[in-house]
Coordinates of C-alpha atoms and ligand atoms in Angstrom, one line a residue:
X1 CA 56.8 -9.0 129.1
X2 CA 60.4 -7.8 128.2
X3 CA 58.6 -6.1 124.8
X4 CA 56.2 -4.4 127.2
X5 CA 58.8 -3.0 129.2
X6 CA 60.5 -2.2 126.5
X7 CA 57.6 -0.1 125.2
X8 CA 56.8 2.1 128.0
X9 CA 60.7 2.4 128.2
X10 CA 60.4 4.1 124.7
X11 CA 57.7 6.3 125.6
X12 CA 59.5 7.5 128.6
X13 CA 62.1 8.3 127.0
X14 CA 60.4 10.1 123.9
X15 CA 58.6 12.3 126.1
X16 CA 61.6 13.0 128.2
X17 CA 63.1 13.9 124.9
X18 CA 60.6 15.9 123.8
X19 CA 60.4 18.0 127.4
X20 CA 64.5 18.8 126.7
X21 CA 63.7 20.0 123.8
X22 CA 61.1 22.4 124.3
X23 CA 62.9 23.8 127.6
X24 CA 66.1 24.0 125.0
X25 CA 64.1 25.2 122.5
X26 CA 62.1 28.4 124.7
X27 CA 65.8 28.7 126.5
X28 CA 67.2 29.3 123.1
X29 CA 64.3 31.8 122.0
X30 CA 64.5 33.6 124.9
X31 CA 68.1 34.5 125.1
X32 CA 67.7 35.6 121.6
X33 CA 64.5 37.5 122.0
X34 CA 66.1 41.4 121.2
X35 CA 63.2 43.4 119.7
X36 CA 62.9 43.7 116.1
X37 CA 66.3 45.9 114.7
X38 CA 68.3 45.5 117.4
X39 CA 71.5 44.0 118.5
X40 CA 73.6 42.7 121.4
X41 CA 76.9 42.4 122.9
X42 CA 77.9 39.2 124.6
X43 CA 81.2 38.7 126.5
X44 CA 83.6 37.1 128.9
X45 CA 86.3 39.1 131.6
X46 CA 88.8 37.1 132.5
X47 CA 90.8 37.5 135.6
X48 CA 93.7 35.9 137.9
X49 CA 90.9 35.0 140.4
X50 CA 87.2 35.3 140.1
X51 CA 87.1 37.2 143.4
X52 CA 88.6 40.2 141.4
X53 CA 85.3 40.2 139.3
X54 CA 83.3 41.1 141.8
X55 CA 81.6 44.8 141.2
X56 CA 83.0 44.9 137.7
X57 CA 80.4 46.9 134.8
X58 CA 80.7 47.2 131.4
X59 CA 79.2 50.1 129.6
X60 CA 79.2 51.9 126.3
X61 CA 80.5 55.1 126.7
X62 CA 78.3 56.7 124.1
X63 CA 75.2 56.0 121.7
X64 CA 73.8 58.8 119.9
X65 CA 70.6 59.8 121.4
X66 CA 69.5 60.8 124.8
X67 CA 68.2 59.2 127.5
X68 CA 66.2 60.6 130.3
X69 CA 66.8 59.7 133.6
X70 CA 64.3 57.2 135.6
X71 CA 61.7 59.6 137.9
X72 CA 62.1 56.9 140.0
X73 CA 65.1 57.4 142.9
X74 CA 68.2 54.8 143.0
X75 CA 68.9 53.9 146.6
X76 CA 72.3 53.9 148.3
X77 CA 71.6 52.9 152.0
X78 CA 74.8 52.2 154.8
X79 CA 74.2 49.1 156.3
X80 CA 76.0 47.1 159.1
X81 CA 78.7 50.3 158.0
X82 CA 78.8 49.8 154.5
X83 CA 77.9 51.3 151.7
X84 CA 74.8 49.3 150.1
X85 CA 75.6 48.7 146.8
X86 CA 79.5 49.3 146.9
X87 CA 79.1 50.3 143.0
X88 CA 75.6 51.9 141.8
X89 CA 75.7 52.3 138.0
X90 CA 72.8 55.0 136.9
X91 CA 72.1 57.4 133.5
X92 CA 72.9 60.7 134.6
X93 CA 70.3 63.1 136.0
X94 CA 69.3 60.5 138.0
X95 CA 68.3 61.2 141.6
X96 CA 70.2 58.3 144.2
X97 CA 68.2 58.8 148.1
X98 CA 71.2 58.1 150.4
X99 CA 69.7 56.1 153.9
X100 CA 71.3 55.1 156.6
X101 CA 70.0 51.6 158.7
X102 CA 72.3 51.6 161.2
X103 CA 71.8 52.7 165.0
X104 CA 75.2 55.2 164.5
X105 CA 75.2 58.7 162.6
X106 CA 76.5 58.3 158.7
X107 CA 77.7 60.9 156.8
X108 CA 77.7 61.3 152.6
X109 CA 80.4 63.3 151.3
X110 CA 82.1 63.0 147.4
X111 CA 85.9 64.2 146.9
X112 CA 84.9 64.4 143.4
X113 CA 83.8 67.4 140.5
X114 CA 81.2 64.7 139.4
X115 CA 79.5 65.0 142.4
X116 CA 80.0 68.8 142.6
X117 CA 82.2 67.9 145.9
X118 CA 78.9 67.3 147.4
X119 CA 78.6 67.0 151.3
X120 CA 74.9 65.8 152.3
X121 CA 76.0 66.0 155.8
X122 CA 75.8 63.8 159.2
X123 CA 72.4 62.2 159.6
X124 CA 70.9 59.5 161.5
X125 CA 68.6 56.4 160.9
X126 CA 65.7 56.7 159.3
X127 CA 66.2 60.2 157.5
X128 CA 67.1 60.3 154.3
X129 CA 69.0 63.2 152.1
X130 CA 68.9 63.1 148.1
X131 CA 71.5 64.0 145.4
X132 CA 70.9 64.5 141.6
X133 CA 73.9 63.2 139.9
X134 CA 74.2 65.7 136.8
X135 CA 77.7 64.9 135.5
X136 CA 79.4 61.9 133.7
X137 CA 81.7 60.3 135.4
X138 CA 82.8 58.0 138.5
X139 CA 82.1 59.9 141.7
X140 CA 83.6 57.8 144.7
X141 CA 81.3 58.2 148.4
X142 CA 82.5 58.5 151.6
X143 CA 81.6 59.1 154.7
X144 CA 83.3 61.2 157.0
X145 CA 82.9 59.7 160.6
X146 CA 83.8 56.4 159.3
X147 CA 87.1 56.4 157.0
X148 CA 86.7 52.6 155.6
X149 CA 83.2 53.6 154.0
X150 CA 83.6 53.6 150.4
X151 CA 81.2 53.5 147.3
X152 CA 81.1 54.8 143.8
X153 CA 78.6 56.1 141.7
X154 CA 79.3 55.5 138.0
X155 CA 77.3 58.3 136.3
X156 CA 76.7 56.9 132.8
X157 CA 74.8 58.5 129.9
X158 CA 73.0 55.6 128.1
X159 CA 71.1 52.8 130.1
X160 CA 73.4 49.9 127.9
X161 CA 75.7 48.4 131.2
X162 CA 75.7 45.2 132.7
X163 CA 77.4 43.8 135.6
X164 CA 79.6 40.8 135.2
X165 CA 78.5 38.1 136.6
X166 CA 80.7 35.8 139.2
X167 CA 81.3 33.6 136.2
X168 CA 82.8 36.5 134.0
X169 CA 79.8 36.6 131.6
X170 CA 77.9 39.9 130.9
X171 CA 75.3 40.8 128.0
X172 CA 73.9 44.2 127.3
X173 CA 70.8 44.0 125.5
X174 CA 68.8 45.8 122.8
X175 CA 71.2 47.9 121.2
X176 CA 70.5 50.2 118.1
X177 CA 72.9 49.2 115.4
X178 CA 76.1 51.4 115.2
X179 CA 80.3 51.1 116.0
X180 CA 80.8 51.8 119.8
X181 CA 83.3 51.6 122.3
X182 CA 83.1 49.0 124.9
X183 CA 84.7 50.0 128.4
X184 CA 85.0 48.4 131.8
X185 CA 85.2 49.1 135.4
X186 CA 86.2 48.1 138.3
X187 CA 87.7 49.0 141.2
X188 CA 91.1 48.0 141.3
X189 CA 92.0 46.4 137.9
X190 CA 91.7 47.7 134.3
X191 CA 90.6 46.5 131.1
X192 CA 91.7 47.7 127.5
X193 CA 88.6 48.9 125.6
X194 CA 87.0 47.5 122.9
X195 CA 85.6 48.4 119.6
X196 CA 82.1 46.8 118.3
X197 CA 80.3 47.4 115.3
X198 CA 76.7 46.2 116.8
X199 CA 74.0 44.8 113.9
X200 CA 70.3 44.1 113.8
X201 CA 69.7 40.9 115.7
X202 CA 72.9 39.5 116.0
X203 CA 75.5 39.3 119.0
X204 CA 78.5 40.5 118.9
X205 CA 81.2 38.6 121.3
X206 CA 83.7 40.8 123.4
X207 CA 86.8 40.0 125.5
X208 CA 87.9 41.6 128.4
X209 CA 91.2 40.6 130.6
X210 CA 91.5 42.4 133.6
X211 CA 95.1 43.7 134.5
Ligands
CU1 CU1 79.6 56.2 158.3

């Protein structure tokens, strides 16, 4: 009796065994899956308090080719009177549609030469009024009739950023080999930059402390 147990015990186990290691073993693959040449960066910010992580991107600043902009619009909509995302990352030349969901008038204006000092105007829900960001750079939104609303647009010219996670973790994927510079940004704090040489199917690991 004890032996029979014992047996179906074993098997149990073995085929638990076996599931770990095929979930491990696709997990694995998967996280390592860059297409064939490539490379990627792999990192960690660390900050005071996790909440200071929050809407914090890392980007390279520049990788030698050009990149066309999606045809497809971003979306910045105000919501509940906030800006919705509070930071929209995007490859220049790309066109953001500005909404506004709430039962008040919004307006979209930018202090900022990145935006070409833009003003869309005062609109109400359910209209919406476009702008083509053409110039690299952050460009911080406002809106006029409401003086907490604040977003930025970070206007980048490749497509390799990632946001940080709440955890601090980032990766930017499927890089062509080369040195670049690695920058972050966030709203309130700053990062030093870093320098990464990126190879064919290997990841580099980069540091960040927020300050
Ligand atoms: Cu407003």
């Amino acid at each position: 009796m004890f032996s029979n147990n014992m047996r179906v015990y074993r098997k149990t186990f073995s085929i638990l065994f076996f599931a770990i290691f095929l979930v491990t073993a696709c997990t694995a693959h998967h996280a390592f899956a860059e297409e064939k040449g490539l490379g990627r960066i792999q990192g960690t910010v660390k900050a005071k308090k996790a909440k200071y992580l929050r809407n914090t991107l890392v980007y390279i600043e520049n990788v030698t080719n050009t990149f066309d902009p999606p045809k497809e619009h971003a979306v910045m909509d105000q919501k509940n009177m906030t800006f919705i995302p509070h930071v929209l990352p995007l490859i220049k030349g790309t066109t953001v549609d500005f909404l506004n969901s709430d039962m008040v008038q919004h307006n979209v204006y930018s202090p900022d030469a990145v935006a070409d000092n833009v003003n869309l105007g005062t609109w109400l829900k359910g209209e919406v009024r476009s702008f083509t960001f053409n110039k690299l750079g952050i460009a911080s939104m406002l809106c006029n009739v409401h003086v907490d609303m604040l977003a930025y647009v970070l206007v980048l010219q490749n497509p390799y950023f990632a946001r940080v996670n709440n955890d601090g973790n980032f990766s930017i994927t499927n890089l062509p080999e080369g040195k670049y510079i690695v920058k972050l940004w966030n709203e309130r704090y700053k990062a030093e930059n870093r320098q990464v040489e990126v190879k064919a199917n290997v990841s580099v690991t980069v540091e960040f402390e927020l300050k």
